[in-house]
Coordinates of C-alpha atoms in Angstrom, one line a residue:
Chain A
M94 CA 6.3 -5.9 -4.3
G95 CA 9.7 -6.9 -2.9
R96 CA 7.9 -8.5 0.2
K97 CA 5.5 -10.3 -1.8
K98 CA 8.3 -11.8 -4.1
I99 CA 10.2 -13.1 -1.0
I100 CA 7.1 -14.7 0.4
V101 CA 6.1 -16.3 -3.1
T102 CA 9.8 -17.5 -3.5
L103 CA 9.7 -19.0 0.0
V104 CA 6.3 -20.5 -0.3
L105 CA 6.9 -22.0 -3.7
T106 CA 10.3 -23.5 -2.7
C107 CA 8.6 -25.1 0.4
L108 CA 5.7 -26.2 -1.8
T109 CA 8.0 -27.9 -4.5
L110 CA 9.9 -29.6 -1.8
A111 CA 6.7 -30.9 -0.2
V112 CA 4.9 -31.9 -3.4
F113 CA 7.7 -33.4 -5.4
S114 CA 9.9 -35.0 -2.6
Q115 CA 10.4 -38.6 -2.8
Q116 CA 8.6 -41.2 -0.6
K117 CA 11.8 -43.1 0.3
D118 CA 12.7 -42.9 3.9
S119 CA 15.9 -44.4 5.1
V120 CA 15.8 -42.7 8.6
K121 CA 14.9 -45.0 11.4
V122 CA 13.0 -42.8 13.8
H123 CA 12.0 -43.9 17.3
L124 CA 8.3 -43.2 17.4
N125 CA 6.3 -41.3 19.8
H126 CA 8.6 -39.2 21.4
Y127 CA 8.9 -35.5 22.6
T128 CA 11.4 -33.0 21.4
L129 CA 12.5 -29.7 23.1
T130 CA 14.1 -27.3 20.8
I131 CA 15.9 -24.0 21.7
G132 CA 17.0 -21.7 18.8
A133 CA 18.9 -18.5 18.6
G134 CA 20.0 -16.3 15.7
W135 CA 19.5 -13.3 13.5
T136 CA 16.1 -11.7 12.7
H137 CA 15.3 -9.4 10.3
Y138 CA 12.0 -7.0 10.1
I139 CA 10.6 -6.4 6.8
D140 CA 10.0 -2.7 6.8
N141 CA 6.7 -1.9 5.7
L142 CA 6.2 1.3 7.7
E143 CA 4.5 4.1 5.7
N144 CA 6.0 6.8 7.9
G145 CA 8.3 7.4 10.9
D146 CA 11.0 4.7 9.6
K147 CA 13.7 7.1 9.2
D148 CA 16.9 5.7 11.0
I149 CA 15.0 2.4 11.5
Q150 CA 17.0 -0.5 12.8
K151 CA 15.6 -3.8 11.5
N152 CA 18.2 -6.5 12.5
F153 CA 18.3 -8.1 16.0
A154 CA 19.0 -11.2 17.8
G155 CA 16.1 -13.4 18.7
V156 CA 15.4 -16.7 20.5
S157 CA 12.8 -19.4 20.1
F158 CA 11.6 -22.3 22.2
K159 CA 9.7 -25.2 20.7
F160 CA 8.2 -28.5 22.1
Y161 CA 7.2 -31.1 19.6
W162 CA 5.2 -34.4 19.9
E163 CA 6.4 -36.7 17.2
P164 CA 3.9 -39.5 17.2
E165 CA 5.0 -41.0 13.7
Y166 CA 7.5 -41.0 11.0
R167 CA 6.8 -37.8 9.2
L168 CA 4.5 -35.5 11.0
S169 CA 5.0 -33.7 14.3
L170 CA 2.9 -31.4 16.2
G171 CA 4.1 -28.8 18.6
L172 CA 4.1 -25.4 20.3
E173 CA 6.3 -22.5 19.7
S174 CA 7.2 -19.3 21.5
G175 CA 10.2 -17.1 21.4
Y176 CA 11.1 -13.5 21.8
Y177 CA 12.0 -11.1 18.9
Q178 CA 12.6 -7.3 18.4
L179 CA 11.1 -6.1 15.3
F180 CA 12.4 -2.7 15.0
K181 CA 13.7 0.4 16.7
V182 CA 13.1 4.0 15.4
K183 CA 14.1 7.5 16.6
G184 CA 12.0 10.5 16.1
Q185 CA 12.6 14.2 16.7
L186 CA 9.8 15.6 18.9
T187 CA 11.2 19.0 19.4
D188 CA 14.5 20.5 18.6
N189 CA 16.2 19.2 21.5
T190 CA 13.8 16.1 22.3
T191 CA 14.1 12.9 20.6
V192 CA 12.0 9.9 21.3
E193 CA 12.8 6.2 20.8
V194 CA 10.1 3.7 19.7
S195 CA 10.6 -0.1 19.6
R196 CA 8.5 -3.2 19.0
T197 CA 9.0 -6.6 20.3
V198 CA 6.8 -9.8 19.8
L199 CA 6.0 -12.8 21.8
P200 CA 4.5 -15.4 19.7
L201 CA 2.6 -18.4 20.7
L202 CA 2.0 -20.7 17.9
L203 CA 0.6 -24.2 17.2
L204 CA 3.1 -26.0 14.9
A205 CA 2.8 -28.8 12.3
R206 CA 6.1 -30.0 11.1
M207 CA 6.7 -32.5 8.3
R208 CA 9.9 -34.4 7.4
I209 CA 10.5 -34.0 3.6
V210 CA 13.7 -35.8 3.2
D211 CA 16.2 -37.0 5.6
N212 CA 16.8 -34.5 8.1
V213 CA 14.9 -31.8 6.3
Y214 CA 11.8 -30.4 7.6
L215 CA 9.1 -27.9 6.7
G216 CA 6.6 -26.4 9.0
A217 CA 3.9 -23.9 9.4
G218 CA 2.3 -22.5 12.5
L219 CA -0.8 -20.4 13.5
G220 CA -1.6 -18.7 16.7
L221 CA -1.5 -15.8 19.0
A222 CA 1.3 -13.1 19.4
I223 CA 1.7 -10.2 21.9
L224 CA 3.2 -7.2 20.6
T225 CA 4.6 -4.6 22.8
N226 CA 5.4 -1.1 21.9
K227 CA 7.8 0.9 24.0
S228 CA 8.3 4.5 23.5
S229 CA 10.9 6.4 25.6
G230 CA 12.2 9.8 25.7
N231 CA 11.3 13.2 27.1
N232 CA 11.6 11.5 30.6
M233 CA 8.9 9.2 30.2
K234 CA 8.4 5.7 29.2
I235 CA 5.0 4.4 27.6
V236 CA 4.4 0.8 27.0
T237 CA 1.4 -0.4 25.2
K238 CA 0.5 -4.0 24.2
T239 CA -1.5 -5.3 21.4
T240 CA -2.8 -9.0 21.2
S241 CA -2.8 -10.1 17.6
L242 CA -5.0 -13.2 16.9
S243 CA -4.1 -13.8 13.1
N244 CA -0.5 -14.8 12.9
F245 CA 1.3 -17.4 11.0
E246 CA 4.9 -18.8 10.5
L247 CA 6.4 -20.7 7.9
S248 CA 9.8 -22.5 8.4
G249 CA 12.3 -24.9 6.9
A250 CA 15.0 -26.7 9.0
Y251 CA 17.8 -29.0 8.9
V252 CA 18.3 -31.2 11.9
Y253 CA 21.3 -33.3 12.4
P254 CA 21.5 -36.0 15.1
L255 CA 24.6 -35.9 17.2
S256 CA 23.4 -38.9 19.3
K257 CA 20.4 -40.7 20.3
H258 CA 19.1 -37.7 22.3
W259 CA 20.9 -34.7 21.0
L260 CA 20.2 -32.9 17.8
V261 CA 21.6 -29.7 16.3
G262 CA 20.6 -27.8 13.2
G263 CA 19.6 -24.8 11.4
E264 CA 16.2 -23.1 10.6
V265 CA 14.9 -20.4 8.5
K266 CA 11.5 -19.1 9.2
M267 CA 9.2 -16.1 8.5
F268 CA 6.5 -14.7 10.7
H269 CA 3.5 -12.4 9.8
F270 CA 1.7 -10.8 12.8
G271 CA -1.6 -9.9 11.5
S272 CA -3.0 -7.3 13.6
L273 CA -0.2 -4.8 13.1
A274 CA 0.5 -6.3 9.6
D275 CA 4.3 -6.9 10.6
W276 CA 6.6 -9.4 8.7
M277 CA 10.0 -10.6 9.9
Y278 CA 12.2 -13.7 9.1
S279 CA 14.7 -15.3 11.3
V280 CA 17.8 -17.5 10.8
Q281 CA 18.6 -19.5 13.7
A282 CA 21.0 -22.2 14.9
T283 CA 19.0 -24.7 17.0
C284 CA 19.8 -27.3 19.5
A285 CA 17.1 -30.0 20.4
I286 CA 16.8 -32.8 22.9
K287 CA 14.8 -35.8 22.5
L288 CA 12.7 -36.7 25.8
Chain B
M20 CA -2.9 -33.4 -9.1
K21 CA -6.1 -31.5 -8.9
I22 CA -5.7 -31.1 -5.2
K23 CA -2.1 -29.6 -5.8
I24 CA -3.3 -27.2 -8.6
L25 CA -6.2 -26.1 -6.1
Y26 CA -3.8 -25.6 -3.3
L27 CA -1.4 -23.6 -5.3
T28 CA -4.1 -21.3 -6.8
G29 CA -5.6 -20.8 -3.5
L30 CA -2.1 -19.7 -2.1
I31 CA -1.5 -17.3 -5.0
V32 CA -4.9 -15.8 -4.5
F33 CA -4.4 -15.5 -0.7
I34 CA -0.9 -13.7 -1.3
F35 CA -2.0 -11.3 -4.0
G36 CA -5.7 -11.0 -2.9
C37 CA -5.5 -8.2 -0.3
S38 CA -6.0 -4.8 -1.6
K39 CA -4.5 -1.7 0.2
D40 CA -6.8 0.6 -1.9
T41 CA -8.6 2.8 0.7
T42 CA -10.3 5.2 -1.8
V43 CA -12.4 5.2 -5.0
P44 CA -10.2 7.6 -7.2
I45 CA -12.0 10.9 -8.1
P46 CA -12.4 10.9 -11.9
S47 CA -10.5 13.6 -13.4
P48 CA -11.4 15.6 -16.8
G49 CA -7.7 16.5 -17.1
S50 CA -8.4 20.3 -17.1
S51 CA -11.4 22.2 -15.3
F52 CA -13.4 24.3 -17.7
I53 CA -15.2 25.8 -14.8
K54 CA -12.1 27.8 -13.8
E55 CA -12.6 29.9 -17.2
T56 CA -16.1 30.7 -16.1
D57 CA -17.5 33.5 -13.9
V58 CA -18.8 32.8 -10.5
L59 CA -22.6 32.7 -10.0
Q60 CA -24.0 35.3 -7.6
K61 CA -25.8 33.9 -4.5
E62 CA -29.4 34.9 -5.7
S63 CA -28.6 32.9 -9.1
K64 CA -27.7 29.8 -7.0
L65 CA -30.8 29.9 -5.1
L66 CA -32.8 30.1 -8.4
M67 CA -31.2 26.8 -9.5
E68 CA -31.9 25.0 -6.3
G69 CA -34.9 22.8 -6.0
V70 CA -36.4 19.4 -7.3
Y71 CA -35.8 18.4 -10.8
S72 CA -37.3 15.5 -12.9
V73 CA -34.8 13.4 -14.8
T74 CA -36.1 13.1 -18.5
S75 CA -33.3 11.2 -19.6
G76 CA -31.0 8.9 -17.5
S77 CA -33.8 8.1 -15.1
E78 CA -33.0 4.3 -15.3
K79 CA -29.9 5.0 -13.5
F80 CA -30.6 8.1 -11.5
G81 CA -34.3 7.7 -10.6
E82 CA -37.2 9.9 -11.2
Y83 CA -36.1 12.9 -9.4
I84 CA -32.7 14.8 -8.4
I85 CA -32.4 17.4 -5.8
L86 CA -30.1 20.2 -6.8
K87 CA -28.6 22.0 -3.5
W88 CA -25.6 24.3 -3.3
N89 CA -23.3 24.1 -0.6
H90 CA -20.2 26.0 0.9
S91 CA -17.9 24.7 -2.0
G92 CA -20.1 23.7 -4.9
L93 CA -23.3 22.2 -5.7
L94 CA -24.6 18.7 -4.8
L95 CA -27.0 16.8 -7.1
T96 CA -28.5 13.8 -5.2
C97 CA -30.6 10.8 -6.0
N98 CA -32.8 8.4 -3.9
N99 CA -30.4 5.6 -4.3
G100 CA -27.1 6.8 -3.0
L101 CA -26.1 8.1 -6.3
H102 CA -24.9 11.7 -6.1
F103 CA -22.9 14.5 -8.1
I104 CA -20.4 16.6 -6.6
M105 CA -20.2 19.5 -9.1
Q106 CA -18.7 23.1 -9.7
A107 CA -20.6 25.6 -11.7
G108 CA -20.1 28.9 -13.3
H109 CA -21.3 31.0 -16.4
L110 CA -20.1 32.5 -19.4
D111 CA -22.4 35.1 -20.8
S112 CA -25.9 33.5 -20.3
V113 CA -24.9 29.8 -20.5
V114 CA -24.4 28.1 -17.1
F115 CA -21.6 25.3 -17.0
V116 CA -21.9 22.5 -14.5
Q117 CA -18.9 20.1 -14.3
G118 CA -17.8 17.4 -11.8
Y119 CA -18.3 13.9 -11.0
W120 CA -20.8 11.2 -9.8
R121 CA -20.4 8.4 -7.3
D122 CA -22.5 5.6 -5.9
G123 CA -22.2 5.9 -2.3
Y124 CA -23.1 2.3 -1.7
S125 CA -20.5 1.1 -4.4
D126 CA -17.3 2.2 -6.1
A127 CA -19.0 3.4 -9.3
T128 CA -18.0 6.7 -10.4
G129 CA -17.6 8.8 -13.4
L130 CA -17.3 12.2 -15.0
C131 CA -20.2 14.6 -15.7
N132 CA -20.6 17.6 -17.9
M133 CA -23.7 19.6 -18.1
Y134 CA -24.9 23.1 -19.1
I135 CA -28.1 25.3 -19.0
S136 CA -28.5 27.0 -22.5
K137 CA -29.6 30.7 -22.6
S138 CA -33.0 29.8 -23.7
E139 CA -33.5 27.0 -21.2
G140 CA -32.9 28.9 -18.0
G141 CA -29.4 30.3 -18.5
T142 CA -30.5 34.0 -18.9
T143 CA -32.9 33.6 -15.9
I144 CA -30.1 32.4 -13.6
V145 CA -27.4 34.7 -14.7
T146 CA -29.7 38.1 -14.8
R147 CA -32.0 36.6 -11.8
N148 CA -34.8 37.8 -13.9
G149 CA -37.8 36.0 -15.7
A150 CA -39.6 32.7 -15.5
Q151 CA -38.0 29.9 -13.8
K152 CA -37.9 27.3 -16.4
I153 CA -34.5 25.4 -16.3
I154 CA -33.4 22.4 -18.3
I155 CA -30.0 21.0 -17.5
R156 CA -28.4 19.0 -20.3
G157 CA -25.3 17.0 -20.4
A158 CA -23.8 13.5 -20.2
Y159 CA -22.2 11.2 -17.6
G160 CA -19.5 8.7 -18.2
K161 CA -17.7 6.0 -16.3
N162 CA -14.5 6.5 -14.3
N163 CA -12.1 8.8 -16.5
G164 CA -13.9 8.0 -19.6
L165 CA -15.5 10.8 -21.7
P166 CA -19.1 11.4 -20.5
D167 CA -21.4 9.7 -23.4
Q168 CA -24.6 8.7 -21.4
V169 CA -27.3 11.4 -21.8
L170 CA -28.6 13.0 -18.6
T171 CA -31.3 15.8 -18.8
L172 CA -32.8 17.3 -15.8
E173 CA -36.0 19.6 -15.8
Y174 CA -36.6 22.1 -13.1
L175 CA -40.0 20.7 -11.4
R176 CA -40.3 22.9 -8.3
P177 CA -38.5 24.8 -5.6
F178 CA -38.1 23.4 -2.2
S179 CA -41.3 23.4 -0.3
D180 CA -41.9 26.1 2.5
H181 CA -41.9 23.3 5.0
V182 CA -38.4 22.5 4.0
K183 CA -37.2 26.1 3.7
N184 CA -38.6 27.0 7.2
S185 CA -37.3 23.9 8.8
N186 CA -34.2 23.9 11.2
Y187 CA -33.3 20.5 10.3
Y188 CA -29.7 18.9 10.6
I189 CA -28.2 16.6 8.1
L190 CA -25.7 15.0 10.6
S191 CA -22.6 13.1 9.3
H192 CA -20.7 10.5 11.2
R193 CA -16.8 10.8 12.1
C194 CA -16.4 14.3 10.9
G195 CA -18.4 13.6 7.6
G196 CA -17.7 10.2 6.3
R197 CA -16.1 6.9 7.1
N198 CA -13.0 5.4 5.7
S199 CA -14.8 2.1 5.0
D200 CA -17.0 4.3 2.5
R201 CA -13.5 4.9 0.6
L202 CA -13.8 8.6 0.5
P203 CA -11.0 10.8 -0.8
V204 CA -10.1 12.0 2.6
S205 CA -9.8 10.5 6.2
E206 CA -12.4 10.3 8.8
N207 CA -12.2 12.7 11.8
S208 CA -9.8 14.8 9.9
I209 CA -10.0 18.5 9.1
A210 CA -9.8 17.6 5.5
M211 CA -13.2 15.6 5.9
V212 CA -14.8 18.6 7.7
R213 CA -14.0 20.7 4.5
F214 CA -15.0 17.7 2.2
T215 CA -18.5 16.7 3.8
E216 CA -20.2 19.9 3.0
Q217 CA -20.2 18.7 -0.7
L218 CA -22.1 15.6 0.3
G219 CA -24.8 17.7 1.8
T220 CA -23.9 17.7 5.4
T221 CA -24.9 20.5 7.8
G222 CA -23.6 19.1 11.0
I223 CA -21.0 16.7 11.9
E224 CA -20.3 14.2 14.8
C225 CA -16.8 13.8 15.9
D226 CA -14.8 11.4 18.5
P227 CA -13.0 13.4 21.1
R228 CA -10.2 11.4 23.0
I229 CA -7.7 12.6 25.6
S230 CA -3.9 12.1 25.3
S231 CA -1.7 11.0 28.3
D232 CA -0.7 14.6 28.7
G233 CA -4.2 16.1 28.6
V234 CA -4.6 17.1 25.0
V235 CA -8.0 16.5 23.4
F236 CA -7.9 15.1 20.1
I237 CA -10.2 13.5 17.4
Y238 CA -9.8 9.7 16.8
H239 CA -12.5 7.0 16.7
D240 CA -10.9 3.8 17.7
P241 CA -9.2 3.0 21.1
D242 CA -6.0 1.7 19.3
I243 CA -3.6 2.9 16.5
N244 CA -4.5 0.6 13.7
T245 CA -4.0 0.3 9.9
R246 CA -7.7 0.9 9.4
L247 CA -7.4 4.7 10.5
T248 CA -3.8 5.3 10.0
Q249 CA -0.9 4.7 8.0
K250 CA 1.4 1.9 9.2
G251 CA 3.8 3.8 11.6
P252 CA 5.9 2.8 14.6
L253 CA 3.4 3.4 17.1
A254 CA 0.7 0.9 18.1
G255 CA -1.7 0.0 21.0
D256 CA -3.8 2.3 23.0
V257 CA -3.9 5.8 21.3
S258 CA -4.8 7.3 24.7
A259 CA -1.5 6.1 26.3
Y260 CA 0.8 8.4 24.1
T261 CA 1.6 12.1 24.6
W262 CA 0.1 14.5 22.0
K263 CA 3.7 15.3 20.8
Q264 CA 4.2 11.6 20.0
L265 CA 0.9 11.3 18.3
S266 CA 1.3 14.2 16.2
T267 CA 5.0 13.2 15.2
F268 CA 4.3 9.6 14.5
V269 CA 0.8 9.0 13.5
T270 CA -0.6 9.9 10.1
L271 CA -4.1 9.3 9.1
I272 CA -4.7 6.9 6.3
H273 CA -4.9 9.6 3.6
G274 CA -1.8 11.5 4.9
E275 CA -3.6 14.1 7.2
K276 CA -2.5 14.5 10.8
I277 CA -4.9 13.8 13.8
P278 CA -6.6 17.0 14.7
T279 CA -7.0 18.3 18.2
L280 CA -10.6 19.2 19.2
E281 CA -9.6 22.9 19.2
E282 CA -8.3 22.9 15.7
L283 CA -11.4 21.1 14.5
L284 CA -13.9 23.5 16.2
T285 CA -12.0 26.6 15.0
F286 CA -12.0 25.2 11.5
A287 CA -15.6 24.4 11.6
I288 CA -16.5 27.9 12.9
D289 CA -14.2 29.9 10.5
S290 CA -14.1 27.9 7.5
T291 CA -17.4 26.1 7.0
E292 CA -21.2 26.8 7.1
L293 CA -21.7 23.7 9.5
R294 CA -24.6 24.3 12.0
F295 CA -23.8 21.6 14.4
V296 CA -21.0 19.8 16.0
Y297 CA -21.8 16.6 18.0
M298 CA -18.7 15.7 20.1
D299 CA -19.3 12.0 20.8
M300 CA -17.2 11.5 23.9
K301 CA -15.2 8.5 23.8
S302 CA -13.7 9.1 27.4
A303 CA -15.4 10.2 30.6
E304 CA -12.0 11.5 31.8
A305 CA -11.9 14.0 29.0
V306 CA -15.1 15.7 30.0
P307 CA -13.4 18.3 32.3
T308 CA -11.0 19.2 29.7
V309 CA -13.5 19.3 26.9
I310 CA -15.9 21.6 28.5
P311 CA -13.6 24.7 28.5
I312 CA -12.6 24.1 24.8
Q313 CA -16.3 23.8 24.1
Q314 CA -17.0 27.2 25.9
R315 CA -14.0 29.0 24.1
A316 CA -15.3 27.8 20.7
L317 CA -18.9 28.8 21.5
Q318 CA -17.5 32.2 22.5
H319 CA -15.4 32.5 19.3
A320 CA -18.6 31.4 17.2
A321 CA -20.6 34.2 18.9
E322 CA -18.0 36.7 18.0
K323 CA -18.0 35.8 14.4
G324 CA -21.8 35.8 14.3
R325 CA -21.9 32.0 13.5
D326 CA -25.1 30.1 14.3
I327 CA -23.4 26.9 15.3
M328 CA -24.5 24.5 18.1
I329 CA -21.6 22.5 19.7
V330 CA -22.9 20.0 22.0
L331 CA -21.1 17.6 24.4
G332 CA -22.3 14.0 23.6
I333 CA -23.4 11.8 26.4
P334 CA -23.2 8.1 25.1
T335 CA -22.8 6.3 28.4
T336 CA -23.4 6.8 32.2
D337 CA -19.7 7.3 32.7
V338 CA -19.8 10.4 30.7
L339 CA -23.2 11.3 32.3
N340 CA -21.6 11.0 35.7
A341 CA -18.6 13.0 34.7
L342 CA -20.9 15.8 33.3
K343 CA -22.9 15.8 36.6
A344 CA -19.5 16.2 38.6
Y345 CA -18.8 19.4 36.6
P346 CA -19.7 22.7 38.2
D347 CA -22.7 24.2 36.9
Y348 CA -23.1 21.2 34.4
Q349 CA -26.7 22.1 33.5
H350 CA -25.4 25.2 31.7
V351 CA -23.2 22.8 29.5
P352 CA -24.8 22.4 26.0
S353 CA -25.0 18.6 25.6
L354 CA -26.6 15.9 23.7
C355 CA -27.9 12.9 25.7
E356 CA -28.0 9.5 24.1
L357 CA -29.5 8.0 27.2
T358 CA -33.2 8.2 28.4
V359 CA -35.3 11.4 28.1
D360 CA -35.0 11.5 32.2
D361 CA -31.2 11.8 31.7
A362 CA -31.6 14.3 29.1
R363 CA -33.6 16.4 31.4
A364 CA -31.6 15.8 34.5
V365 CA -28.4 17.4 32.8
N366 CA -30.7 19.8 30.8
A367 CA -29.4 18.6 27.6
K368 CA -30.2 20.7 24.6
V369 CA -30.6 17.5 22.5
W370 CA -32.0 14.2 23.1
A371 CA -30.4 11.5 20.6
P372 CA -31.7 8.0 20.8
R373 CA -30.6 5.0 18.7
W374 CA -32.6 4.6 15.5
T375 CA -33.3 0.9 16.2
L376 CA -35.7 2.2 19.0
G377 CA -38.1 3.7 16.4
T378 CA -39.4 7.1 15.6
Q379 CA -40.5 7.6 19.2
N380 CA -42.8 10.4 18.0
D381 CA -44.4 10.8 21.6
L382 CA -41.0 11.3 23.3
V383 CA -39.8 13.4 20.6
Q384 CA -42.8 15.6 21.1
E385 CA -42.1 15.8 24.8
M386 CA -38.4 16.9 24.1
H387 CA -39.8 19.4 21.7
N388 CA -42.3 20.8 24.4
D389 CA -39.3 21.0 26.9
G390 CA -37.4 23.2 24.2
R391 CA -35.0 20.4 23.5
L392 CA -34.0 19.1 20.0
A393 CA -34.2 15.3 19.1
V394 CA -31.7 13.8 16.7
C395 CA -31.4 9.9 15.8
W396 CA -28.4 8.0 15.3
T397 CA -27.0 6.2 13.1
I398 CA -29.3 5.3 10.0
D399 CA -27.8 4.4 6.9
S400 CA -30.4 2.4 4.7
P401 CA -32.2 4.7 2.2
N402 CA -35.5 3.0 3.0
W403 CA -35.2 3.7 6.7
I404 CA -33.9 7.4 6.1
Q405 CA -37.0 8.0 4.1
N406 CA -39.2 6.4 6.6
Y407 CA -37.8 8.4 9.5
I408 CA -37.9 11.7 7.6
E409 CA -41.4 11.1 6.3
N410 CA -43.0 9.6 9.4
G411 CA -40.6 10.8 12.3
H412 CA -40.5 14.2 13.8
F413 CA -36.7 14.4 14.6
D414 CA -34.8 17.5 14.0
G415 CA -32.1 15.6 12.3
L416 CA -30.5 12.1 11.6
L417 CA -27.0 11.1 11.9
T418 CA -25.8 9.1 9.1
N419 CA -22.8 7.9 6.9
F420 CA -24.7 8.7 3.8
P421 CA -25.7 12.3 4.1
Y422 CA -26.6 12.8 0.3
V423 CA -29.3 10.2 0.8
E424 CA -30.7 11.9 3.7
A425 CA -30.4 15.3 1.7
Y426 CA -32.5 13.7 -1.0
Y427 CA -35.4 12.6 1.3
H428 CA -35.3 15.9 3.4
Y429 CA -35.3 18.3 0.4
I430 CA -37.9 16.5 -1.6
Q431 CA -40.5 16.8 1.1
E432 CA -43.7 18.8 0.2

């Protein structure tokens, strides 16, 4: 239920901004350009494991890369990738053998982003993700990969232009990876360059 | 504005619409009256078995109901997927029957309480003496509600000699039932092997795979997923993991652990009356490891005097070739899903064609002439089950709805 509350709060906040935002737009934007954004920050896995999550680590650093095409004032289209660790758990196989299991994800999403008010953006993305499970211990390492086809991302960003080409900002985003039913959110500092 | 409201409604439905419910709750009467009753003797149970006409309640349960005892209770089954999982006992000369009904093709379920009075067959059943006239009276309800709809069954006839003398197998998929049918236990688990006899099953199909360290375990899908397991830290190719890792980190959807093939066969032999285990090989690499386990299980069954057939399933040419590479492979009891020639080539005990190929009575007769059995997989529609039982000559059908197959098998004249 906690997870649902977070999702609903985030979605409703975004929705309210989108639906009731003012039409006034005072920012003069150079049309039809490309932007490359790099983000880095904190990620948190929303633990919905039903077993094996004793001593789970849920907080890690993560990075993201985005490429946007901004053809007009308000809407941008883009691609996003990145690298995140979702969790790490330890389990006791025998009295003297432990095993460590971790899961990382590499998303590849198509993004749509909309400027709501000056410097504030809301975005959503859909696409693929490759989830990698690593299990180590007992002198062996097992790596399995799962390709998840039904994934989405919701994000909100503040972008401040430092110069004609450089922008900095912050972004909050939430991911859902459908195939393994994993949820995570991330808070990142971003740096962008207009090409 | 309308679009905004529609969007918001759609979003809320999307977020709250998914249900994690994986089972139809078994209705509970609160306390079981049957525990207070005395156990019926085997002869008494046999007297109760047979075909009953439904004199009240036929609008829901159809014209006839089959009553058949099993290892853990008694099954009453209809032609439309409705079935009753019941317990029975007696106090003096009154027989009490209590349990629940379920529609196998939907989530409908409810409690059911019935009895056989002294004068309407109770005395005959308990004393195992007298004319076999039985009327079972009672009522059924909805979910946990008190049974308030009248149900009356009247004994029509015993099972025919054809049925009694046949060596027919009611074979259930995935150790007895699938998760998608929202049963109370997980598919391919020991608990399912125990449960499935209550559904009329007399044989099971299971799905052996091999772990990275050579342990054969029972699991259907190639990957670890939330359809089969509770969400845990492992994911991806299930066979990539060691048995220790699987047994430590993976829990089946209803809380059971994945069984090894050895555990499953031992349980089937020691703790059930099942007569057939069909190991539907999911990996050719597992064949050389499975055969010694099969041989040990057959030896154990022989020592216990159990009449049980345990066959290595051959669903693909890879498995066929792996079997042919095994020394003395023609003496390995097998079930071949490929052609009759392939079945002959490995001296399979059973030929098992896909049901969509038809009843193939001429080929089935050829197999019988060779001294082999023929079973058919996997047939779920009541109409087709009826058709194959009435018009085919198979020695068994593999199904996800064993109670429907039980109905059409036991009602044959």
